[in-house]
Every structure is written in structure tokens, then in C-alpha cells.
Coordinates of N, CA and C in Angstrom, one line a residue:
M692 N -97.3 25.0 -115.8 CA -99.4 25.2 -115.7 C -99.6 24.4 -114.8
S693 N -99.5 23.0 -114.8 CA -100.3 22.3 -113.9 C -99.8 22.4 -112.5
D694 N -98.5 22.9 -112.3 CA -98.2 23.4 -110.5 C -99.3 24.3 -110.4
N695 N -99.6 25.4 -111.5 CA -99.9 27.0 -110.9 C -101.5 26.2 -110.7
N696 N -102.0 25.2 -111.4 CA -103.4 25.2 -111.4 C -104.0 24.2 -109.9
S697 N -102.5 23.5 -109.6 CA -102.5 22.6 -108.2 C -102.9 23.3 -107.3
F698 N -101.5 24.4 -107.4 CA -101.8 25.4 -106.0 C -103.1 26.4 -106.1
F699 N -104.0 26.8 -107.0 CA -104.8 27.3 -107.0 C -105.9 26.5 -106.7
R700 N -106.0 25.5 -107.0 CA -106.9 24.2 -106.5 C -106.9 24.6 -104.8
F701 N -105.5 24.3 -104.4 CA -105.5 23.9 -103.3 C -105.8 25.5 -102.1
I702 N -105.5 26.2 -102.8 CA -105.9 27.6 -102.3 C -107.5 27.6 -102.2
W703 N -108.1 27.2 -103.1 CA -109.6 27.1 -103.1 C -110.2 26.5 -102.4
R704 N -109.5 25.1 -101.7 CA -110.0 24.4 -100.8 C -109.9 25.0 -99.3
V705 N -108.2 25.5 -99.1 CA -108.5 26.3 -98.0 C -109.9 27.3 -98.1
N706 N -109.8 27.9 -98.5 CA -110.8 28.9 -99.0 C -112.3 28.4 -98.0
S707 N -112.6 27.6 -98.6 CA -114.1 26.8 -98.9 C -114.1 26.3 -97.2
L708 N -112.7 25.7 -96.7 CA -112.5 25.5 -95.8 C -112.9 26.4 -94.2
I709 N -112.4 27.4 -94.7 CA -112.4 28.7 -93.6 C -113.9 29.1 -93.8
I710 N -114.3 29.3 -94.9 CA -115.6 29.4 -95.0 C -116.5 28.6 -94.5
L711 N -116.4 27.1 -94.5 CA -117.4 26.6 -94.0 C -117.1 26.3 -92.5
A712 N -115.8 26.6 -92.0 CA -115.6 26.8 -90.6 C -116.6 27.8 -89.8
I713 N -116.1 28.9 -90.6 CA -117.0 30.3 -90.0 C -118.3 30.0 -90.2
G714 N -118.9 29.5 -91.0 CA -120.5 29.1 -91.1 C -121.0 28.4 -90.3
L715 N -120.4 27.6 -89.9 CA -120.2 26.4 -88.7 C -120.4 27.4 -87.4
L716 N -119.3 28.1 -87.1 CA -119.6 28.7 -86.0 C -120.5 29.7 -85.7
G717 N -120.8 30.3 -87.0 CA -122.1 31.5 -86.9 C -123.3 30.3 -86.5
V718 N -123.1 29.4 -87.1 CA -124.5 28.4 -86.6 C -124.6 27.9 -85.5
S719 N -123.3 27.7 -84.8 CA -123.3 27.0 -83.6 C -123.6 28.3 -82.5
L720 N -123.0 29.6 -82.9 CA -123.5 30.9 -82.0 C -124.6 30.9 -81.7
L721 N -125.8 31.1 -83.1 CA -126.9 31.4 -82.8 C -127.7 30.2 -82.4
A722 N -127.1 29.2 -82.6 CA -128.0 27.6 -81.6 C -127.8 28.0 -80.4
Y723 N -126.6 28.2 -79.6 CA -126.3 28.6 -78.4 C -127.2 29.9 -77.6
G724 N -127.4 31.0 -78.3 CA -127.9 32.1 -78.2 C -129.7 31.6 -77.9
F725 N -130.0 31.2 -78.8 CA -131.1 30.3 -78.9 C -131.6 29.6 -78.0
I726 N -130.8 28.5 -77.4 CA -130.8 27.7 -76.1 C -131.0 28.3 -75.0
Q727 N -129.9 29.2 -74.5 CA -129.6 30.5 -73.9 C -131.3 30.6 -73.9
N728 N -131.9 31.4 -74.4 CA -132.8 32.3 -74.4 C -134.0 31.4 -73.9
Q729 N -134.5 30.2 -74.6 CA -135.1 29.2 -74.5 C -134.8 28.8 -72.7
S730 N -133.8 28.6 -72.2 CA -133.6 28.2 -71.3 C -133.6 28.8 -70.1
Y731 N -134.2 30.5 -70.5 CA -134.3 31.3 -69.1 C -135.4 31.7 -69.5
K732 N -136.4 32.4 -68.5 CA -137.7 33.1 -68.9 C -138.2 33.9 -67.7
E733 N -138.2 35.2 -68.1 CA -138.9 36.4 -67.3 C -140.5 36.9 -67.5
V734 N -140.7 36.8 -66.6 CA -142.5 37.2 -66.6 C -142.5 38.0 -65.5
S735 N -144.0 38.5 -65.6 CA -144.4 39.2 -64.6 C -146.1 38.8 -63.9
N736 N -146.5 39.5 -63.0 CA -147.7 38.8 -62.7 C -148.3 37.5 -62.3
I737 N -147.0 36.8 -62.1 CA -147.1 35.1 -61.5 C -146.4 34.9 -60.3
V738 N -147.0 34.2 -59.5 CA -146.4 34.1 -58.2 C -146.6 32.4 -57.9
N739 N -145.7 31.6 -57.8 CA -145.6 30.4 -57.4 C -145.8 30.0 -56.3
I740 N -146.8 29.2 -55.8 CA -147.1 29.1 -54.8 C -147.1 27.6 -54.0
Q741 N -145.9 26.9 -55.2 CA -145.6 25.5 -54.8 C -144.2 25.7 -53.6
D742 N -144.7 24.7 -53.1 CA -143.9 24.3 -52.3 C -142.3 23.9 -53.4
N743 N -141.2 24.7 -52.9 CA -140.1 24.1 -53.6 C -138.9 24.9 -53.1
K744 N -138.2 24.2 -52.2 CA -136.7 24.3 -51.5 C -136.0 25.1 -52.2
D745 N -135.6 25.1 -53.9 CA -135.1 25.8 -54.8 C -135.3 26.8 -55.1
S746 N -136.3 27.5 -54.7 CA -136.9 28.6 -55.1 C -136.3 29.5 -54.6
K747 N -135.5 31.1 -54.9 CA -135.0 32.0 -54.5 C -136.3 33.3 -54.3
E748 N -136.3 33.8 -53.3 CA -137.6 34.8 -53.1 C -137.1 35.9 -52.6
N749 N -137.7 37.4 -53.1 CA -136.9 38.2 -52.4 C -137.6 39.5 -52.3
Y750 N -138.0 40.1 -51.5 CA -139.0 41.3 -51.4 C -138.5 42.5 -51.8
K751 N -138.9 43.7 -52.3 CA -138.3 44.7 -52.5 C -139.2 45.9 -52.5
L752 N -138.9 47.2 -52.2 CA -140.0 48.2 -52.5 C -139.4 48.8 -53.5
E753 N -140.0 49.3 -54.9 CA -139.8 49.8 -56.1 C -139.6 51.3 -56.0
A754 N -138.7 51.9 -57.0 CA -138.2 52.8 -56.8 C -139.4 54.0 -57.5
N755 N -140.3 53.4 -58.6 CA -141.3 54.1 -59.1 C -142.5 54.2 -58.5
A756 N -142.3 55.3 -57.5 CA -143.7 55.4 -56.6 C -144.3 56.5 -57.2
Q757 N -145.5 56.5 -57.0 CA -146.5 57.5 -57.4 C -147.3 58.5 -56.0
F758 N -147.5 59.5 -56.7 CA -147.8 60.7 -55.5 C -149.3 61.0 -55.9
L759 N -150.1 60.9 -55.0 CA -151.3 61.5 -55.1 C -151.7 62.6 -54.5
N760 N -152.8 63.3 -55.0 CA -153.0 64.4 -54.8 C -152.1 65.4 -53.8
D761 N -150.7 65.4 -54.3 CA -149.9 66.1 -53.4 C -149.4 65.8 -51.7
K762 N -150.7 64.8 -51.5 CA -150.7 64.4 -49.9 C -149.9 62.9 -49.7
Y763 N -150.3 62.1 -50.4 CA -150.1 60.6 -50.4 C -148.6 60.1 -51.2
Q764 N -148.0 59.2 -51.3 CA -146.9 58.6 -51.7 C -147.0 57.0 -51.9
V765 N -147.3 56.4 -53.1 CA -147.5 55.3 -53.0 C -146.5 54.5 -53.5
T766 N -146.2 53.4 -53.1 CA -144.9 52.5 -53.5 C -145.4 50.8 -53.5
P767 N -145.3 50.6 -54.4 CA -145.0 48.5 -54.4 C -144.3 48.3 -54.2
L768 N -144.7 47.4 -53.4 CA -144.1 46.0 -52.8 C -144.1 44.7 -53.4
V769 N -142.5 44.4 -54.2 CA -142.6 43.4 -55.6 C -141.9 42.4 -54.7
L770 N -142.5 41.1 -55.3 CA -141.8 39.7 -54.9 C -141.4 39.2 -56.3
T771 N -140.1 39.0 -56.1 CA -139.4 38.3 -57.3 C -139.1 36.8 -56.9
Q772 N -139.3 35.9 -57.8 CA -138.7 34.6 -57.5 C -138.1 34.1 -59.1
D773 N -137.1 33.3 -58.2 CA -136.2 32.4 -59.4 C -136.6 30.9 -58.8
Y774 N -136.7 30.4 -59.9 CA -136.7 28.7 -59.6 C -136.6 27.7 -61.2
E775 N -136.6 26.9 -60.9 CA -136.4 25.8 -62.0 C -137.6 25.3 -62.6
Q776 N -137.9 25.5 -63.7 CA -139.3 24.6 -63.9 C -139.2 23.6 -65.3
S777 N -139.3 22.2 -65.5 CA -138.9 21.3 -66.3 C -137.8 21.6 -67.0
Y778 N -137.6 22.5 -68.0 CA -136.3 22.6 -68.5 C -135.8 23.8 -69.2
Y779 N -136.3 24.8 -67.9 CA -136.0 26.0 -68.3 C -135.8 27.0 -67.0
S780 N -135.1 27.9 -66.4 CA -135.0 29.0 -65.4 C -136.0 29.7 -65.9
K781 N -136.9 30.2 -64.4 CA -137.8 31.4 -64.4 C -137.5 32.1 -63.4
H782 N -138.0 33.6 -64.2 CA -137.7 34.8 -62.9 C -139.2 35.4 -63.1
T783 N -139.7 35.8 -61.9 CA -140.8 36.1 -62.0 C -140.8 37.5 -61.2
Y784 N -141.8 38.3 -61.4 CA -141.8 39.8 -60.9 C -143.0 40.7 -60.6
S785 N -143.5 40.2 -59.7 CA -145.2 40.5 -58.9 C -145.4 41.5 -58.0
V786 N -146.2 42.4 -58.2 CA -146.6 42.9 -57.4 C -147.5 42.6 -55.7
K787 N -147.5 42.8 -54.7 CA -147.9 42.1 -53.9 C -148.8 42.7 -53.1
N788 N -148.5 44.2 -52.6 CA -148.6 45.0 -51.8 C -148.3 46.4 -52.1
Y789 N -149.1 47.3 -51.7 CA -148.8 48.8 -51.8 C -148.3 49.8 -50.3
L790 N -147.7 50.1 -50.5 CA -147.0 51.1 -49.3 C -147.3 52.5 -49.4
F791 N -148.4 52.8 -48.5 CA -148.5 54.3 -48.7 C -148.3 55.3 -47.6
T792 N -147.6 56.2 -47.7 CA -147.0 57.4 -46.8 C -147.7 58.5 -47.2
D793 N -148.1 58.9 -46.0 CA -148.7 60.3 -45.5 C -147.9 61.3 -45.8
L794 N -147.5 62.2 -46.6 CA -146.6 63.1 -46.6 C -146.5 64.2 -46.0
E795 N -148.0 64.7 -45.0 CA -148.1 65.8 -44.1 C -147.1 65.2 -42.7
N796 N -147.5 63.7 -42.4 CA -147.1 63.3 -41.0 C -145.9 62.3 -41.2
S797 N -145.4 62.1 -42.2 CA -144.7 61.0 -42.7 C -145.0 59.5 -42.4
K798 N -145.9 59.0 -41.9 CA -146.2 57.8 -41.6 C -146.7 57.2 -42.8
S799 N -146.1 55.6 -42.9 CA -146.5 54.8 -43.7 C -147.3 53.4 -42.9
Y800 N -147.8 53.1 -44.3 CA -148.6 51.8 -43.8 C -149.2 51.0 -45.2
W801 N -149.6 50.0 -45.1 CA -149.7 49.0 -45.9 C -151.3 49.0 -46.4
L802 N -151.5 48.7 -47.5 CA -152.9 48.6 -48.1 C -153.4 47.1 -47.7
F803 N -152.7 46.1 -47.6 CA -153.2 45.0 -47.0 C -152.4 44.5 -45.9
K804 N -153.2 43.7 -44.8 CA -152.7 43.3 -43.7 C -151.6 42.4 -44.0
K805 N -151.7 41.3 -45.1 CA -150.6 40.3 -45.3 C -150.4 40.8 -46.9
N806 N -149.4 39.7 -47.6 CA -148.5 39.8 -48.6 C -149.0 38.7 -49.2
D807 N -150.2 38.3 -49.2 CA -150.9 37.2 -49.8 C -151.6 36.8 -50.7
K808 N -151.3 38.1 -51.4 CA -152.4 38.2 -53.4 C -151.1 38.8 -53.9
L809 N -151.9 38.8 -55.4 CA -151.5 39.2 -56.3 C -152.3 40.1 -56.9
I810 N -151.6 41.6 -57.3 CA -152.0 42.7 -57.7 C -151.9 42.7 -59.3
L811 N -152.9 42.6 -59.9 CA -152.5 42.6 -61.4 C -152.4 44.0 -61.8
D812 N -153.0 45.0 -61.5 CA -152.8 46.3 -61.7 C -153.7 47.4 -60.9
L813 N -153.2 48.6 -61.5 CA -153.8 49.5 -60.5 C -154.1 50.6 -61.4
F814 N -155.2 51.3 -61.1 CA -156.0 52.4 -61.8 C -156.0 53.9 -60.9
R815 N -155.4 54.6 -61.4 CA -155.7 56.1 -61.1 C -156.9 56.8 -61.5
L816 N -158.1 56.7 -60.9 CA -159.1 57.6 -61.2 C -159.4 58.7 -61.1
E817 N -159.0 59.1 -62.6 CA -159.0 61.0 -62.8 C -160.1 61.0 -64.0
K818 N -161.1 61.8 -63.8 CA -161.5 62.4 -64.7 C -161.0 62.8 -66.2
N819 N -160.0 63.2 -66.3 CA -158.9 63.7 -67.5 C -158.1 62.8 -67.3
N820 N -158.1 61.5 -67.8 CA -157.0 60.7 -67.3 C -155.7 60.8 -68.5
L821 N -156.1 61.3 -69.3 CA -155.0 61.2 -70.5 C -154.4 62.3 -70.5
I822 N -154.7 63.4 -69.6 CA -153.7 64.6 -69.3 C -153.9 65.0 -68.0
S823 N -154.1 63.9 -66.8 CA -154.1 64.3 -65.4 C -153.0 64.6 -65.1
T824 N -152.6 65.3 -63.7 CA -152.0 65.4 -62.7 C -152.4 64.6 -61.4
S825 N -151.2 64.5 -60.4 CA -151.6 64.0 -59.4 C -152.5 64.4 -58.2
K826 N -152.8 65.6 -58.5 CA -153.8 66.0 -57.8 C -155.2 65.9 -58.3
D827 N -155.6 65.4 -59.7 CA -156.8 64.9 -60.1 C -157.2 63.3 -59.5
T828 N -156.4 63.0 -58.9 CA -157.2 61.3 -58.3 C -158.0 61.4 -57.4
K829 N -159.1 60.8 -57.7 CA -160.5 60.8 -56.8 C -160.4 59.7 -56.3
A830 N -159.9 58.2 -56.9 CA -159.9 56.7 -55.7 C -158.9 56.3 -56.7
L831 N -158.6 54.9 -56.1 CA -157.9 54.4 -56.9 C -158.1 52.6 -56.9
M832 N -158.3 52.1 -57.9 CA -158.9 51.0 -58.4 C -158.0 49.6 -58.7
Y833 N -158.3 48.6 -57.7 CA -156.6 47.4 -58.1 C -157.5 46.1 -58.8
L834 N -156.5 45.8 -59.4 CA -157.7 43.9 -60.1 C -156.3 43.0 -59.0
V835 N -157.2 42.4 -58.2 CA -156.3 41.5 -57.2 C -157.1 39.9 -57.1
V836 N -155.9 38.8 -57.4 CA -156.2 37.9 -57.6 C -156.1 37.2 -56.1
K837 N -156.5 36.6 -55.7 CA -156.6 36.0 -54.0 C -156.4 34.9 -53.4
E838 N -156.7 33.7 -54.9 CA -156.5 32.8 -54.5 C -156.2 31.6 -55.9
D839 N -155.8 30.6 -55.9 CA -155.4 29.9 -56.8 C -156.4 29.2 -57.6
T840 N -157.6 29.7 -58.2 CA -159.0 29.4 -58.7 C -159.0 28.2 -59.4
N841 N -157.6 28.0 -60.4 CA -157.4 26.9 -61.6 C -156.6 26.0 -61.4
N842 N -156.2 26.0 -59.8 CA -155.2 24.8 -59.3 C -153.7 24.8 -60.0
D843 N -153.2 25.7 -60.6 CA -152.0 25.4 -61.2 C -150.6 25.5 -60.2
A844 N -151.0 26.2 -59.0 CA -149.9 26.2 -58.0 C -149.1 27.7 -58.2
R845 N -150.3 28.4 -58.6 CA -149.9 29.6 -58.9 C -151.2 31.0 -59.3
L846 N -150.2 32.0 -58.6 CA -151.6 33.0 -58.8 C -151.4 33.9 -60.1
S847 N -151.8 34.1 -60.6 CA -151.8 34.5 -62.3 C -153.0 35.7 -62.8
I848 N -152.9 36.0 -63.9 CA -153.7 36.5 -64.5 C -154.7 35.4 -64.9
Q849 N -154.5 34.1 -65.2 CA -155.2 33.3 -65.5 C -156.6 32.5 -64.3
D850 N -156.1 33.5 -63.2 CA -157.2 32.7 -62.2 C -158.1 34.0 -62.0
R851 N -159.3 33.9 -61.5 CA -160.4 34.5 -60.8 C -159.9 35.9 -60.3
F852 N -160.0 37.0 -60.5 CA -159.6 38.2 -59.8 C -160.4 38.8 -59.2
S853 N -160.5 39.7 -58.1 CA -161.4 40.9 -57.7 C -161.0 42.3 -58.3
L854 N -162.2 42.9 -58.2 CA -162.3 44.8 -58.7 C -162.2 45.1 -56.9
V855 N -161.0 45.8 -56.6 CA -161.3 46.5 -55.6 C -161.1 48.4 -55.6
L856 N -162.1 48.8 -54.9 CA -161.4 50.4 -54.8 C -160.7 50.9 -53.6
S857 N -160.0 51.9 -53.5 CA -159.8 52.5 -52.3 C -159.5 54.3 -52.2
T858 N -160.0 54.5 -50.9 CA -159.5 56.0 -51.4 C -157.8 56.1 -51.4
P859 N -157.8 57.8 -52.2 CA -156.4 57.9 -52.6 C -155.5 57.5 -51.0
S860 N -156.0 57.9 -50.5 CA -154.8 57.3 -49.0 C -154.8 56.1 -48.8
G861 N -155.7 55.3 -49.2 CA -155.5 53.5 -49.0 C -155.8 53.2 -48.1
K862 N -156.7 53.6 -47.1 CA -156.8 53.8 -45.5 C -158.4 53.0 -45.7
K863 N -158.9 53.3 -47.1 CA -160.4 52.8 -47.1 C -160.2 52.1 -48.2
Y864 N -160.8 50.7 -48.3 CA -161.1 49.9 -49.3 C -161.9 49.2 -49.4
I865 N -162.5 48.6 -49.9 CA -164.0 47.5 -50.5 C -163.7 47.2 -51.7
E866 N -163.8 45.4 -51.8 CA -164.4 44.9 -53.0 C -165.5 44.6 -53.3
L867 N -165.5 45.5 -54.4 CA -167.1 45.5 -55.4 C -167.5 43.8 -56.1
F868 N -166.5 43.6 -56.9 CA -166.6 42.3 -57.8 C -165.3 41.3 -57.1
E869 N -165.9 40.3 -57.3 CA -165.3 38.8 -57.3 C -165.1 38.0 -58.3
K870 N -164.3 37.1 -58.7 CA -164.4 36.1 -59.6 C -164.7 36.5 -60.7
L871 N -163.9 37.9 -61.4 CA -164.0 38.5 -62.4 C -162.8 37.4 -63.6
Q872 N -163.3 37.1 -65.0 CA -162.5 36.8 -65.7 C -161.5 37.4 -66.5
S873 N -162.2 38.5 -66.9 CA -161.4 39.9 -67.8 C -161.7 40.6 -67.1
F874 N -160.8 42.1 -67.4 CA -161.4 43.5 -67.0 C -161.2 44.4 -68.2
V875 N -162.2 45.0 -68.9 CA -162.0 45.3 -70.4 C -161.8 46.8 -70.2
S876 N -162.5 48.0 -69.7 CA -162.1 49.2 -69.6 C -162.8 49.7 -68.5
W877 N -162.6 50.9 -68.1 CA -163.3 51.8 -67.4 C -163.5 53.3 -67.9
R878 N -164.1 54.4 -67.8 CA -164.4 55.4 -68.0 C -165.1 56.3 -66.8
F879 N -165.0 57.2 -66.6 CA -165.8 58.6 -66.4 C -167.0 59.0 -67.1
I880 N -167.9 59.2 -65.7 CA -169.8 59.2 -66.0 C -169.7 61.4 -66.1
D881 N -169.5 61.2 -64.5 CA -169.4 62.2 -64.1 C -168.4 62.7 -63.4
G882 N -168.1 63.1 -62.2 CA -167.1 63.4 -61.3 C -167.1 62.6 -60.2
S883 N -168.1 62.0 -59.7 CA -168.2 60.8 -58.7 C -168.4 59.4 -59.2
E884 N -168.7 59.4 -60.6 CA -169.2 57.9 -61.0 C -168.4 57.2 -62.6
I885 N -168.2 56.3 -62.4 CA -167.9 55.6 -63.5 C -168.2 54.4 -64.1
I886 N -168.0 54.0 -65.2 CA -168.8 52.9 -65.8 C -167.4 51.8 -66.1
V887 N -167.9 50.5 -65.4 CA -166.8 49.6 -65.8 C -167.3 48.6 -66.9
H888 N -166.1 48.0 -67.8 CA -166.9 46.7 -68.4 C -166.0 45.5 -67.9
Y889 N -166.5 44.3 -67.6 CA -165.8 43.0 -67.4 C -166.7 41.6 -67.4
K890 N -165.6 41.0 -67.6 CA -166.3 39.5 -68.0 C -166.2 38.5 -67.0
K891 N -167.4 38.1 -66.5 CA -167.6 37.2 -65.2 C -168.4 36.0 -66.0
D892 N -168.4 35.0 -65.0 CA -169.4 33.3 -65.5 C -169.7 33.4 -66.9
G893 N -168.8 33.8 -67.9 CA -168.5 33.6 -69.5 C -169.6 34.9 -69.9
K894 N -170.1 35.6 -69.4 CA -170.6 36.8 -69.8 C -170.0 38.3 -69.5
Y895 N -170.3 39.3 -70.3 CA -169.7 40.1 -70.3 C -170.8 41.5 -69.4
F896 N -170.3 42.5 -68.6 CA -171.2 43.0 -67.8 C -170.7 44.9 -68.0
S897 N -171.5 45.6 -68.0 CA -171.4 46.9 -67.4 C -171.7 47.2 -66.3
S898 N -171.1 47.9 -65.5 CA -171.6 48.5 -64.2 C -171.2 50.2 -64.0
N899 N -172.5 50.5 -63.4 CA -172.0 52.3 -63.0 C -171.4 52.2 -61.4
I900 N -170.7 52.8 -61.1 CA -169.8 53.2 -59.7 C -169.7 54.3 -59.1
D901 N -170.5 54.4 -57.9 CA -170.2 55.6 -57.5 C -168.5 55.8 -56.5
I902 N -167.6 56.2 -56.6 CA -166.4 56.0 -56.3 C -166.5 57.3 -55.2
E903 N -167.3 57.8 -54.4 CA -167.1 58.6 -53.4 C -167.8 57.6 -52.3
K904 N -169.1 57.1 -52.7 CA -169.6 56.0 -51.8 C -169.2 54.7 -52.0
F905 N -168.5 53.9 -52.6 CA -168.0 53.0 -53.4 C -168.9 52.0 -53.2
K906 N -169.9 52.1 -54.4 CA -171.0 51.6 -54.0 C -171.4 51.6 -55.7
I907 N -172.1 49.9 -56.1 CA -172.5 49.7 -57.4 C -173.9 50.3 -57.5
I908 N -174.0 51.0 -58.6 CA -175.0 51.9 -58.9 C -176.1 51.1 -59.8
D909 N -175.6 50.5 -60.4 CA -176.7 49.7 -61.8 C -175.8 48.8 -62.7
T910 N -175.9 47.7 -62.9 CA -175.1 46.3 -63.5 C -176.3 45.9 -64.9
R911 N -175.8 46.0 -65.8 CA -176.4 45.2 -67.1 C -175.4 44.3 -67.6
T912 N -176.3 43.3 -68.7 CA -175.3 42.2 -69.3 C -175.4 42.8 -70.9
I913 N -174.1 42.6 -71.1 CA -173.5 42.9 -72.6 C -174.1 41.9 -73.6
D914 N -174.9 42.0 -74.5 CA -175.1 40.8 -75.4 C -174.4 41.1 -76.7
I915 N -173.4 40.2 -76.6 CA -172.3 40.0 -77.7 C -172.6 39.0 -79.1
N916 N -173.6 38.4 -78.9 CA -173.8 37.3 -79.6 C -175.3 37.8 -80.4
Q917 N -175.3 39.3 -81.2 CA -176.6 39.8 -81.6 C -176.5 38.9 -83.2

């Protein structure tokens, strides 16, 4: 009888060791996965402008082109960067320019002459923007970072940025606002006029813009501390 008890105790101990080993293995795999996840970060809309000989950069034209008014193709030029930052590796993905192609003559040209900016966003200004088609585009609106205003050696959403308008062809563009802190919204008033809400110098504003003449019609301060 005692032999049987000894045998079962032995089996129980072996099973306990196996369960412990499996548990430790599971914890190790989870910890390894967590460390790997923490040691590699992928972010968008950040351009590292600090000199780094180990940084790997690559420009490429993205496949997600947009077609405007059945006449123009707009293709983003993307910069990817891979570099080490403190205890982790970083991979960044940022739009630096747009290539416009006139589909009637197959000629292509750039929105900006140099790839020295960061384009945070591109809006197709269309009156029925929820159900619009490529034929409805009246103009294009961009949020563009031109310089490192917070001195962190990066171009990002943390920097002040400009609001830029262009024609659907991209051949004519103008900067309407600069040094914005945030962009809230936009909406059509009528066929050629939009209203935009944004923050600048710690205050919120509302401006009406003529998107045919590329002209600011009116600007008002929004009081949020009523």
C-alpha cells in the first residue's frame, strides 16, 4: 500500500514540475513578446531631421493614388526612416510631397519644389464630401509642417503647421494660415466658400474662405470659456 502511495506521490510531483515548466515557458514567451513589441515602434507623420549616420531612409511613391475630376492623378511621395532611439528601434512613415499627373497629356510635376516639408493631411474639398465622387473636387487643402518649431529635431504634429490650398491640378497653391496649433474641422457654406475651425496662439478661430479666389473672407475668435 505504501508503495502505491509513493508511486502516486512521484507521479503528482512529476505532473507538478511539468505544469510549472509549462507555466514558466508561457510567461517567458509573453515577456519576450512584450519586450520585442516595446523595442520596435512604428509611427506616422514624424520626420527625424537629426543627423544620424545609422538612419536608413527611403523615398517611394505610394500605390494609393487619388483621381481628381477625371483629369488628374495625385500620388503621395512617402519617406520611411529606420533608426535607433534610446532603447528601441523606430520606423517612421511620412508624406513629403505629392506628384500630380495630368491624364490628358501624361505630364507629371510636383506640388512642392523640394521635399523638405511634412504633409500631415490632405483634404479633398467637395461639397457633398460624405457621398462625393472624384468629379466633385473643387480644391485641395493641406496641413503642412515647414520647420521644427519645438526644437526636438523632428517634424511632427507637435510643431506649428500651415494651412495650404491648391487647385485640383496642383499647379496653383497658396498658404492661407501659418503657425497653427491644431485643425478642428471644415465644411462648405456654398459652392465656392468653406468655413474652417482651428487653434492658433492658444485661441480658437473660425474663418470663411473663398476656395475659387483662395482668399480669406472673414475670421472670428471663438470664445470657449463662456
